[in-house]
Amino acid sequence: EVQLVESGGGLVQPGGSLRLSCAASGFSFSSYAMSWLRQAPGKGLEWVSALSGSGVGTIYADSVKGRFTISRDNSKNTLYLQMNSLRAEDTAVYYCAKRASPDVRGVINVFDYWGQGTLVTVSS
Amino acid sequence: EIVLTQSPDFQSVTPKEKVTITCRASQSIGGSLHWYQQKPDQSPKLLIKYASQSFSGVPSRFSGSGSGTDFTLTINSLEAEDAATYYCHQSSSLPETFGGGTKVEIK
């Protein structure tokens, strides 16, 4: 059974930093690209970033480019999101999601499994 | 950026009724349109990929159709457990985007 468990969310002041983690199990982690998405309170879904299975290819939404860094440790089956220079508009539940292909823009570009999410609140 | 517009925003439906949700793209996306279900306080779950392909384990009452700019998610014979918000998602081009969601309430 595919399981994705996020952690690391919390309350942070504007301008601060936070690192999210996503522990994966139930599939061959290094064989699939992974993504982070977010959902502001009461709002819709927004794709944030993606990383290939090998950890080489990365892409970011313009809203986070230069502030967020996605990475993975395939030896630990864990995905990360380092978030710097946080703003109030970054407040959201952050989800990690598995892609159905090894590449960030592969043959099958869907988010086939999602974690339960972790809440990030940026406020003074 | 491709904008996905879903309609309606909200639908109140009785059990066993048929539900139709539409998703319109601001430009042609071929068949690169996917549907997700998000129940209250849960994460989204994939229902339909590439417009009409059912994901593993999804009940057969869920189906999808369409291509180009106009797509439809149909729920035949709605069940109480289908109360949720449904989102479409395009993967045709970056950034990948989502529709605003359609909330389905059970009467």
PDB file of C-alpha atoms in Angstrom:
ATOM      1  CA  GLU A   1       0.000   0.000   0.000  1.00  0.00           C
ATOM      2  CA  VAL A   2       1.349   3.402  -0.988  1.00  0.00           C
ATOM      3  CA  GLN A   3       1.767   5.703   2.008  1.00  0.00           C
ATOM      4  CA  LEU A   4       2.965   9.286   2.080  1.00  0.00           C
ATOM      5  CA  VAL A   5       3.322  11.013   5.441  1.00  0.00           C
ATOM      6  CA  GLU A   6       4.175  14.712   5.603  1.00  0.00           C
ATOM      7  CA  SER A   7       5.658  16.460   8.617  1.00  0.00           C
ATOM      8  CA  GLY A   8       7.377  19.710   9.524  1.00  0.00           C
ATOM      9  CA  GLY A   9       4.522  22.174   9.256  1.00  0.00           C
ATOM     10  CA  GLY A  10       3.817  24.810  11.862  1.00  0.00           C
ATOM     11  CA  LEU A  11       3.623  28.511  12.638  1.00  0.00           C
ATOM     12  CA  VAL A  12       6.421  30.699  11.288  1.00  0.00           C
ATOM     13  CA  GLN A  13       6.903  34.459  11.080  1.00  0.00           C
ATOM     14  CA  PRO A  14       7.019  36.265   7.735  1.00  0.00           C
ATOM     15  CA  GLY A  15      10.532  36.036   6.327  1.00  0.00           C
ATOM     16  CA  GLY A  16      11.210  32.831   8.217  1.00  0.00           C
ATOM     17  CA  SER A  17      12.075  29.331   7.035  1.00  0.00           C
ATOM     18  CA  LEU A  18      10.635  25.864   7.384  1.00  0.00           C
ATOM     19  CA  ARG A  19      11.539  22.428   6.020  1.00  0.00           C
ATOM     20  CA  LEU A  20       8.830  19.938   5.200  1.00  0.00           C
ATOM     21  CA  SER A  21       9.423  16.200   4.914  1.00  0.00           C
ATOM     22  CA  CYS A  22       7.425  13.451   3.240  1.00  0.00           C
ATOM     23  CA  ALA A  23       8.166   9.852   4.202  1.00  0.00           C
ATOM     24  CA  ALA A  24       7.190   7.386   1.486  1.00  0.00           C
ATOM     25  CA  SER A  25       6.530   3.662   1.652  1.00  0.00           C
ATOM     26  CA  GLY A  26       4.823   0.912  -0.331  1.00  0.00           C
ATOM     27  CA  PHE A  27       6.466   1.602  -3.681  1.00  0.00           C
ATOM     28  CA  SER A  28       9.888   1.922  -5.292  1.00  0.00           C
ATOM     29  CA  PHE A  29      10.524   5.531  -4.263  1.00  0.00           C
ATOM     30  CA  SER A  30      13.460   6.250  -6.575  1.00  0.00           C
ATOM     31  CA  SER A  31      11.456   5.103  -9.618  1.00  0.00           C
ATOM     32  CA  TYR A  32       8.947   7.929  -9.487  1.00  0.00           C
ATOM     33  CA  ALA A  33       8.912  11.691  -9.644  1.00  0.00           C
ATOM     34  CA  MET A  34       7.395  13.435  -6.642  1.00  0.00           C
ATOM     35  CA  SER A  35       5.636  16.760  -6.214  1.00  0.00           C
ATOM     36  CA  TRP A  36       4.572  19.249  -3.610  1.00  0.00           C
ATOM     37  CA  LEU A  37       1.183  20.930  -3.904  1.00  0.00           C
ATOM     38  CA  ARG A  38      -0.650  23.256  -1.545  1.00  0.00           C
ATOM     39  CA  GLN A  39      -4.143  24.341  -0.627  1.00  0.00           C
ATOM     40  CA  ALA A  40      -4.790  27.631   1.118  1.00  0.00           C
ATOM     41  CA  PRO A  41      -7.568  27.519   3.750  1.00  0.00           C
ATOM     42  CA  GLY A  42     -10.928  27.125   2.012  1.00  0.00           C
ATOM     43  CA  LYS A  43      -9.309  27.418  -1.426  1.00  0.00           C
ATOM     44  CA  GLY A  44      -8.386  25.223  -4.364  1.00  0.00           C
ATOM     45  CA  LEU A  45      -5.271  23.269  -5.240  1.00  0.00           C
ATOM     46  CA  GLU A  46      -1.980  24.758  -6.454  1.00  0.00           C
ATOM     47  CA  TRP A  47       1.008  22.836  -7.790  1.00  0.00           C
ATOM     48  CA  VAL A  48       4.243  24.043  -6.167  1.00  0.00           C
ATOM     49  CA  SER A  49       7.202  21.950  -7.323  1.00  0.00           C
ATOM     50  CA  ALA A  50       8.272  18.625  -8.820  1.00  0.00           C
ATOM     51  CA  LEU A  51      11.418  16.491  -8.742  1.00  0.00           C
ATOM     52  CA  SER A  52      12.394  13.515 -10.865  1.00  0.00           C
ATOM     53  CA  GLY A  53      12.973  10.075  -9.394  1.00  0.00           C
ATOM     54  CA  SER A  54      16.720  10.444  -9.835  1.00  0.00           C
ATOM     55  CA  GLY A  55      16.687  13.831  -8.122  1.00  0.00           C
ATOM     56  CA  VAL A  56      18.177  15.594 -11.134  1.00  0.00           C
ATOM     57  CA  GLY A  57      15.217  17.357 -12.788  1.00  0.00           C
ATOM     58  CA  THR A  58      13.347  20.023 -10.826  1.00  0.00           C
ATOM     59  CA  ILE A  59      10.614  22.509 -11.681  1.00  0.00           C
ATOM     60  CA  TYR A  60       8.902  25.208  -9.623  1.00  0.00           C
ATOM     61  CA  ALA A  61       5.834  27.397  -9.786  1.00  0.00           C
ATOM     62  CA  ASP A  62       6.697  31.056 -10.372  1.00  0.00           C
ATOM     63  CA  SER A  63       5.143  31.929  -7.006  1.00  0.00           C
ATOM     64  CA  VAL A  64       7.864  30.013  -5.116  1.00  0.00           C
ATOM     65  CA  LYS A  65      10.827  30.069  -7.512  1.00  0.00           C
ATOM     66  CA  GLY A  66      13.986  31.274  -5.797  1.00  0.00           C
ATOM     67  CA  ARG A  67      12.478  30.793  -2.322  1.00  0.00           C
ATOM     68  CA  PHE A  68      11.624  27.077  -2.163  1.00  0.00           C
ATOM     69  CA  THR A  69      13.914  24.112  -2.864  1.00  0.00           C
ATOM     70  CA  ILE A  70      12.693  20.575  -3.468  1.00  0.00           C
ATOM     71  CA  SER A  71      15.011  17.643  -2.802  1.00  0.00           C
ATOM     72  CA  ARG A  72      14.925  13.949  -2.008  1.00  0.00           C
ATOM     73  CA  ASP A  73      16.974  11.282  -0.268  1.00  0.00           C
ATOM     74  CA  ASN A  74      16.272   8.024  -2.058  1.00  0.00           C
ATOM     75  CA  SER A  75      18.213   6.075   0.571  1.00  0.00           C
ATOM     76  CA  LYS A  76      15.679   7.276   3.157  1.00  0.00           C
ATOM     77  CA  ASN A  77      12.597   7.248   0.879  1.00  0.00           C
ATOM     78  CA  THR A  78      12.007  10.860   1.847  1.00  0.00           C
ATOM     79  CA  LEU A  79      11.046  13.997  -0.068  1.00  0.00           C
ATOM     80  CA  TYR A  80      11.791  17.476   1.265  1.00  0.00           C
ATOM     81  CA  LEU A  81      10.683  21.058   0.679  1.00  0.00           C
ATOM     82  CA  GLN A  82      12.916  23.802   2.064  1.00  0.00           C
ATOM     83  CA  MET A  83      10.883  26.983   2.289  1.00  0.00           C
ATOM     84  CA  ASN A  84      12.694  30.306   2.810  1.00  0.00           C
ATOM     85  CA  SER A  85      11.525  33.938   2.850  1.00  0.00           C
ATOM     86  CA  LEU A  86       8.033  32.811   3.743  1.00  0.00           C
ATOM     87  CA  ARG A  87       5.104  35.144   3.129  1.00  0.00           C
ATOM     88  CA  ALA A  88       1.564  35.284   4.472  1.00  0.00           C
ATOM     89  CA  GLU A  89       0.302  34.033   1.102  1.00  0.00           C
ATOM     90  CA  ASP A  90       2.296  30.811   1.574  1.00  0.00           C
ATOM     91  CA  THR A  91      -0.112  29.809   4.355  1.00  0.00           C
ATOM     92  CA  ALA A  92      -1.645  26.509   3.258  1.00  0.00           C
ATOM     93  CA  VAL A  93      -1.857  22.773   3.765  1.00  0.00           C
ATOM     94  CA  TYR A  94       1.100  21.315   1.879  1.00  0.00           C
ATOM     95  CA  TYR A  95       0.692  17.911   0.266  1.00  0.00           C
ATOM     96  CA  CYS A  96       3.321  15.654  -1.197  1.00  0.00           C
ATOM     97  CA  ALA A  97       2.110  13.572  -4.097  1.00  0.00           C
ATOM     98  CA  LYS A  98       3.534  10.745  -6.151  1.00  0.00           C
ATOM     99  CA  ARG A  99       3.717  11.040  -9.903  1.00  0.00           C
ATOM    100  CA  ALA A 100       3.042   8.034 -12.142  1.00  0.00           C
ATOM    101  CA  SER A 101       6.298   8.517 -14.094  1.00  0.00           C
ATOM    102  CA  PRO A 102       9.993   8.791 -13.165  1.00  0.00           C
ATOM    103  CA  ASP A 103      10.385  12.176 -14.871  1.00  0.00           C
ATOM    104  CA  VAL A 104       8.905  15.521 -13.850  1.00  0.00           C
ATOM    105  CA  ARG A 105       7.305  15.681 -17.280  1.00  0.00           C
ATOM    106  CA  GLY A 106       6.949  12.032 -18.105  1.00  0.00           C
ATOM    107  CA  VAL A 107       4.555   9.883 -20.044  1.00  0.00           C
ATOM    108  CA  ILE A 108       1.890   9.804 -17.335  1.00  0.00           C
ATOM    109  CA  ASN A 109       1.593  13.191 -15.654  1.00  0.00           C
ATOM    110  CA  VAL A 110      -0.905  12.595 -12.880  1.00  0.00           C
ATOM    111  CA  PHE A 111      -0.705  12.741  -9.099  1.00  0.00           C
ATOM    112  CA  ASP A 112      -1.776   9.187  -8.327  1.00  0.00           C
ATOM    113  CA  TYR A 113      -1.260   9.186  -4.545  1.00  0.00           C
ATOM    114  CA  TRP A 114      -1.307  12.036  -2.021  1.00  0.00           C
ATOM    115  CA  GLY A 115      -0.262  12.384   1.604  1.00  0.00           C
ATOM    116  CA  GLN A 116      -2.584  13.700   4.306  1.00  0.00           C
ATOM    117  CA  GLY A 117      -0.942  17.130   4.293  1.00  0.00           C
ATOM    118  CA  THR A 118       0.809  19.370   6.794  1.00  0.00           C
ATOM    119  CA  LEU A 119      -0.347  22.885   7.684  1.00  0.00           C
ATOM    120  CA  VAL A 120       2.026  25.816   7.296  1.00  0.00           C
ATOM    121  CA  THR A 121       0.904  29.110   8.817  1.00  0.00           C
ATOM    122  CA  VAL A 122       2.901  32.259   8.118  1.00  0.00           C
ATOM    123  CA  SER A 123       1.919  34.963  10.564  1.00  0.00           C
ATOM    124  CA  SER A 124       3.415  37.381  13.046  1.00  0.00           C
TER     125      SER A 124
ATOM    126  CA  GLU B   1      -0.946  29.655 -17.931  1.00  0.00           C
ATOM    127  CA  ILE B   2      -3.917  27.466 -18.811  1.00  0.00           C
ATOM    128  CA  VAL B   3      -7.030  28.370 -16.835  1.00  0.00           C
ATOM    129  CA  LEU B   4      -9.529  25.620 -16.023  1.00  0.00           C
ATOM    130  CA  THR B   5     -13.100  26.743 -15.344  1.00  0.00           C
ATOM    131  CA  GLN B   6     -15.399  24.275 -13.617  1.00  0.00           C
ATOM    132  CA  SER B   7     -19.160  24.429 -13.476  1.00  0.00           C
ATOM    133  CA  PRO B   8     -21.213  24.417 -11.445  1.00  0.00           C
ATOM    134  CA  ASP B   9     -19.430  25.629  -8.319  1.00  0.00           C
ATOM    135  CA  PHE B  10     -21.932  23.803  -6.134  1.00  0.00           C
ATOM    136  CA  GLN B  11     -24.522  21.107  -6.670  1.00  0.00           C
ATOM    137  CA  SER B  12     -27.043  19.653  -4.235  1.00  0.00           C
ATOM    138  CA  VAL B  13     -28.158  16.218  -5.392  1.00  0.00           C
ATOM    139  CA  THR B  14     -30.368  13.399  -4.118  1.00  0.00           C
ATOM    140  CA  PRO B  15     -28.979   9.860  -3.888  1.00  0.00           C
ATOM    141  CA  LYS B  16     -29.253   7.785  -7.081  1.00  0.00           C
ATOM    142  CA  GLU B  17     -29.353  10.950  -9.176  1.00  0.00           C
ATOM    143  CA  LYS B  18     -26.859  11.523 -11.988  1.00  0.00           C
ATOM    144  CA  VAL B  19     -24.256  14.265 -11.556  1.00  0.00           C
ATOM    145  CA  THR B  20     -22.452  16.036 -14.386  1.00  0.00           C
ATOM    146  CA  ILE B  21     -19.512  18.378 -13.769  1.00  0.00           C
ATOM    147  CA  THR B  22     -17.824  20.246 -16.588  1.00  0.00           C
ATOM    148  CA  CYS B  23     -14.303  21.612 -16.921  1.00  0.00           C
ATOM    149  CA  ARG B  24     -13.389  24.040 -19.679  1.00  0.00           C
ATOM    150  CA  ALA B  25      -9.782  24.851 -20.552  1.00  0.00           C
ATOM    151  CA  SER B  26      -8.676  28.279 -21.792  1.00  0.00           C
ATOM    152  CA  GLN B  27      -6.834  26.580 -24.670  1.00  0.00           C
ATOM    153  CA  SER B  28      -6.690  23.102 -26.141  1.00  0.00           C
ATOM    154  CA  ILE B  29      -5.060  20.528 -23.860  1.00  0.00           C
ATOM    155  CA  GLY B  30      -5.715  17.436 -25.941  1.00  0.00           C
ATOM    156  CA  GLY B  31      -6.648  14.673 -23.512  1.00  0.00           C
ATOM    157  CA  SER B  32      -4.357  15.757 -20.650  1.00  0.00           C
ATOM    158  CA  LEU B  33      -7.169  16.324 -18.169  1.00  0.00           C
ATOM    159  CA  HIS B  34      -7.566  14.471 -14.872  1.00  0.00           C
ATOM    160  CA  TRP B  35     -10.195  14.428 -12.108  1.00  0.00           C
ATOM    161  CA  TYR B  36      -9.739  14.212  -8.344  1.00  0.00           C
ATOM    162  CA  GLN B  37     -12.146  13.810  -5.431  1.00  0.00           C
ATOM    163  CA  GLN B  38     -11.506  15.530  -2.106  1.00  0.00           C
ATOM    164  CA  LYS B  39     -13.742  14.644   0.806  1.00  0.00           C
ATOM    165  CA  PRO B  40     -13.944  17.008   3.800  1.00  0.00           C
ATOM    166  CA  ASP B  41     -10.711  17.042   5.828  1.00  0.00           C
ATOM    167  CA  GLN B  42      -9.070  14.534   3.485  1.00  0.00           C
ATOM    168  CA  SER B  43      -6.457  14.755   0.766  1.00  0.00           C
ATOM    169  CA  PRO B  44      -7.421  14.542  -2.916  1.00  0.00           C
ATOM    170  CA  LYS B  45      -7.755  11.151  -4.586  1.00  0.00           C
ATOM    171  CA  LEU B  46      -7.303  10.443  -8.289  1.00  0.00           C
ATOM    172  CA  LEU B  47     -10.502   9.312 -10.013  1.00  0.00           C
ATOM    173  CA  ILE B  48      -9.965   9.681 -13.754  1.00  0.00           C
ATOM    174  CA  LYS B  49      -6.764  10.214 -15.746  1.00  0.00           C
ATOM    175  CA  TYR B  50      -6.377  11.414 -19.326  1.00  0.00           C
ATOM    176  CA  ALA B  51     -10.026  12.422 -19.650  1.00  0.00           C
ATOM    177  CA  SER B  52     -11.593   8.979 -19.585  1.00  0.00           C
ATOM    178  CA  GLN B  53      -9.289   6.364 -17.980  1.00  0.00           C
ATOM    179  CA  SER B  54     -10.519   5.208 -14.594  1.00  0.00           C
ATOM    180  CA  PHE B  55      -7.880   4.923 -11.882  1.00  0.00           C
ATOM    181  CA  SER B  56      -7.459   1.632 -10.057  1.00  0.00           C
ATOM    182  CA  GLY B  57     -10.166   0.912  -7.499  1.00  0.00           C
ATOM    183  CA  VAL B  58     -12.471   3.753  -8.508  1.00  0.00           C
ATOM    184  CA  PRO B  59     -16.155   2.708  -8.602  1.00  0.00           C
ATOM    185  CA  SER B  60     -17.593   2.266 -12.078  1.00  0.00           C
ATOM    186  CA  ARG B  61     -20.239   4.946 -11.480  1.00  0.00           C
ATOM    187  CA  PHE B  62     -17.493   7.538 -12.086  1.00  0.00           C
ATOM    188  CA  SER B  63     -16.666   8.240 -15.722  1.00  0.00           C
ATOM    189  CA  GLY B  64     -15.020  10.975 -17.740  1.00  0.00           C
ATOM    190  CA  SER B  65     -15.167  12.232 -21.293  1.00  0.00           C
ATOM    191  CA  GLY B  66     -14.014  15.054 -23.511  1.00  0.00           C
ATOM    192  CA  SER B  67     -11.011  16.372 -25.393  1.00  0.00           C
ATOM    193  CA  GLY B  68      -9.545  19.663 -26.503  1.00  0.00           C
ATOM    194  CA  THR B  69     -11.119  22.300 -24.263  1.00  0.00           C
ATOM    195  CA  ASP B  70     -14.302  20.702 -22.907  1.00  0.00           C
ATOM    196  CA  PHE B  71     -14.411  17.846 -20.431  1.00  0.00           C
ATOM    197  CA  THR B  72     -17.045  16.169 -18.275  1.00  0.00           C
ATOM    198  CA  LEU B  73     -17.025  14.093 -15.103  1.00  0.00           C
ATOM    199  CA  THR B  74     -20.173  12.022 -14.643  1.00  0.00           C
ATOM    200  CA  ILE B  75     -21.285  10.272 -11.491  1.00  0.00           C
ATOM    201  CA  ASN B  76     -24.045   7.798 -12.268  1.00  0.00           C
ATOM    202  CA  SER B  77     -26.396   6.958  -9.418  1.00  0.00           C
ATOM    203  CA  LEU B  78     -24.863   9.163  -6.745  1.00  0.00           C
ATOM    204  CA  GLU B  79     -24.191   7.600  -3.361  1.00  0.00           C
ATOM    205  CA  ALA B  80     -23.974   9.351   0.010  1.00  0.00           C
ATOM    206  CA  GLU B  81     -20.228   8.664   0.188  1.00  0.00           C
ATOM    207  CA  ASP B  82     -19.725  10.757  -2.968  1.00  0.00           C
ATOM    208  CA  ALA B  83     -20.239  14.013  -1.064  1.00  0.00           C
ATOM    209  CA  ALA B  84     -17.007  15.845  -1.852  1.00  0.00           C
ATOM    210  CA  THR B  85     -15.354  18.569  -3.867  1.00  0.00           C
ATOM    211  CA  TYR B  86     -14.218  17.522  -7.326  1.00  0.00           C
ATOM    212  CA  TYR B  87     -11.264  19.124  -9.103  1.00  0.00           C
ATOM    213  CA  CYS B  88     -10.020  18.915 -12.667  1.00  0.00           C
ATOM    214  CA  HIS B  89      -6.279  19.198 -13.406  1.00  0.00           C
ATOM    215  CA  GLN B  90      -4.404  19.767 -16.651  1.00  0.00           C
ATOM    216  CA  SER B  91      -0.930  18.408 -17.301  1.00  0.00           C
ATOM    217  CA  SER B  92      -0.645  19.581 -20.897  1.00  0.00           C
ATOM    218  CA  SER B  93       1.720  22.434 -20.112  1.00  0.00           C
ATOM    219  CA  LEU B  94       3.532  24.105 -17.242  1.00  0.00           C
ATOM    220  CA  PRO B  95       2.473  25.306 -14.825  1.00  0.00           C
ATOM    221  CA  GLU B  96       0.091  22.447 -14.240  1.00  0.00           C
ATOM    222  CA  THR B  97      -3.174  23.953 -13.042  1.00  0.00           C
ATOM    223  CA  PHE B  98      -6.404  22.958 -11.325  1.00  0.00           C
ATOM    224  CA  GLY B  99      -9.978  24.050 -11.701  1.00  0.00           C
ATOM    225  CA  GLY B 100     -11.662  25.908  -8.860  1.00  0.00           C
ATOM    226  CA  GLY B 101     -13.576  22.846  -7.708  1.00  0.00           C
ATOM    227  CA  THR B 102     -17.198  21.691  -7.677  1.00  0.00           C
ATOM    228  CA  LYS B 103     -18.724  20.892  -4.322  1.00  0.00           C
ATOM    229  CA  VAL B 104     -21.322  18.115  -4.425  1.00  0.00           C
ATOM    230  CA  GLU B 105     -23.702  17.974  -1.493  1.00  0.00           C
ATOM    231  CA  ILE B 106     -26.140  15.166  -0.775  1.00  0.00           C
ATOM    232  CA  LYS B 107     -29.721  16.328  -0.183  1.00  0.00           C
TER     233      LYS B 107
END
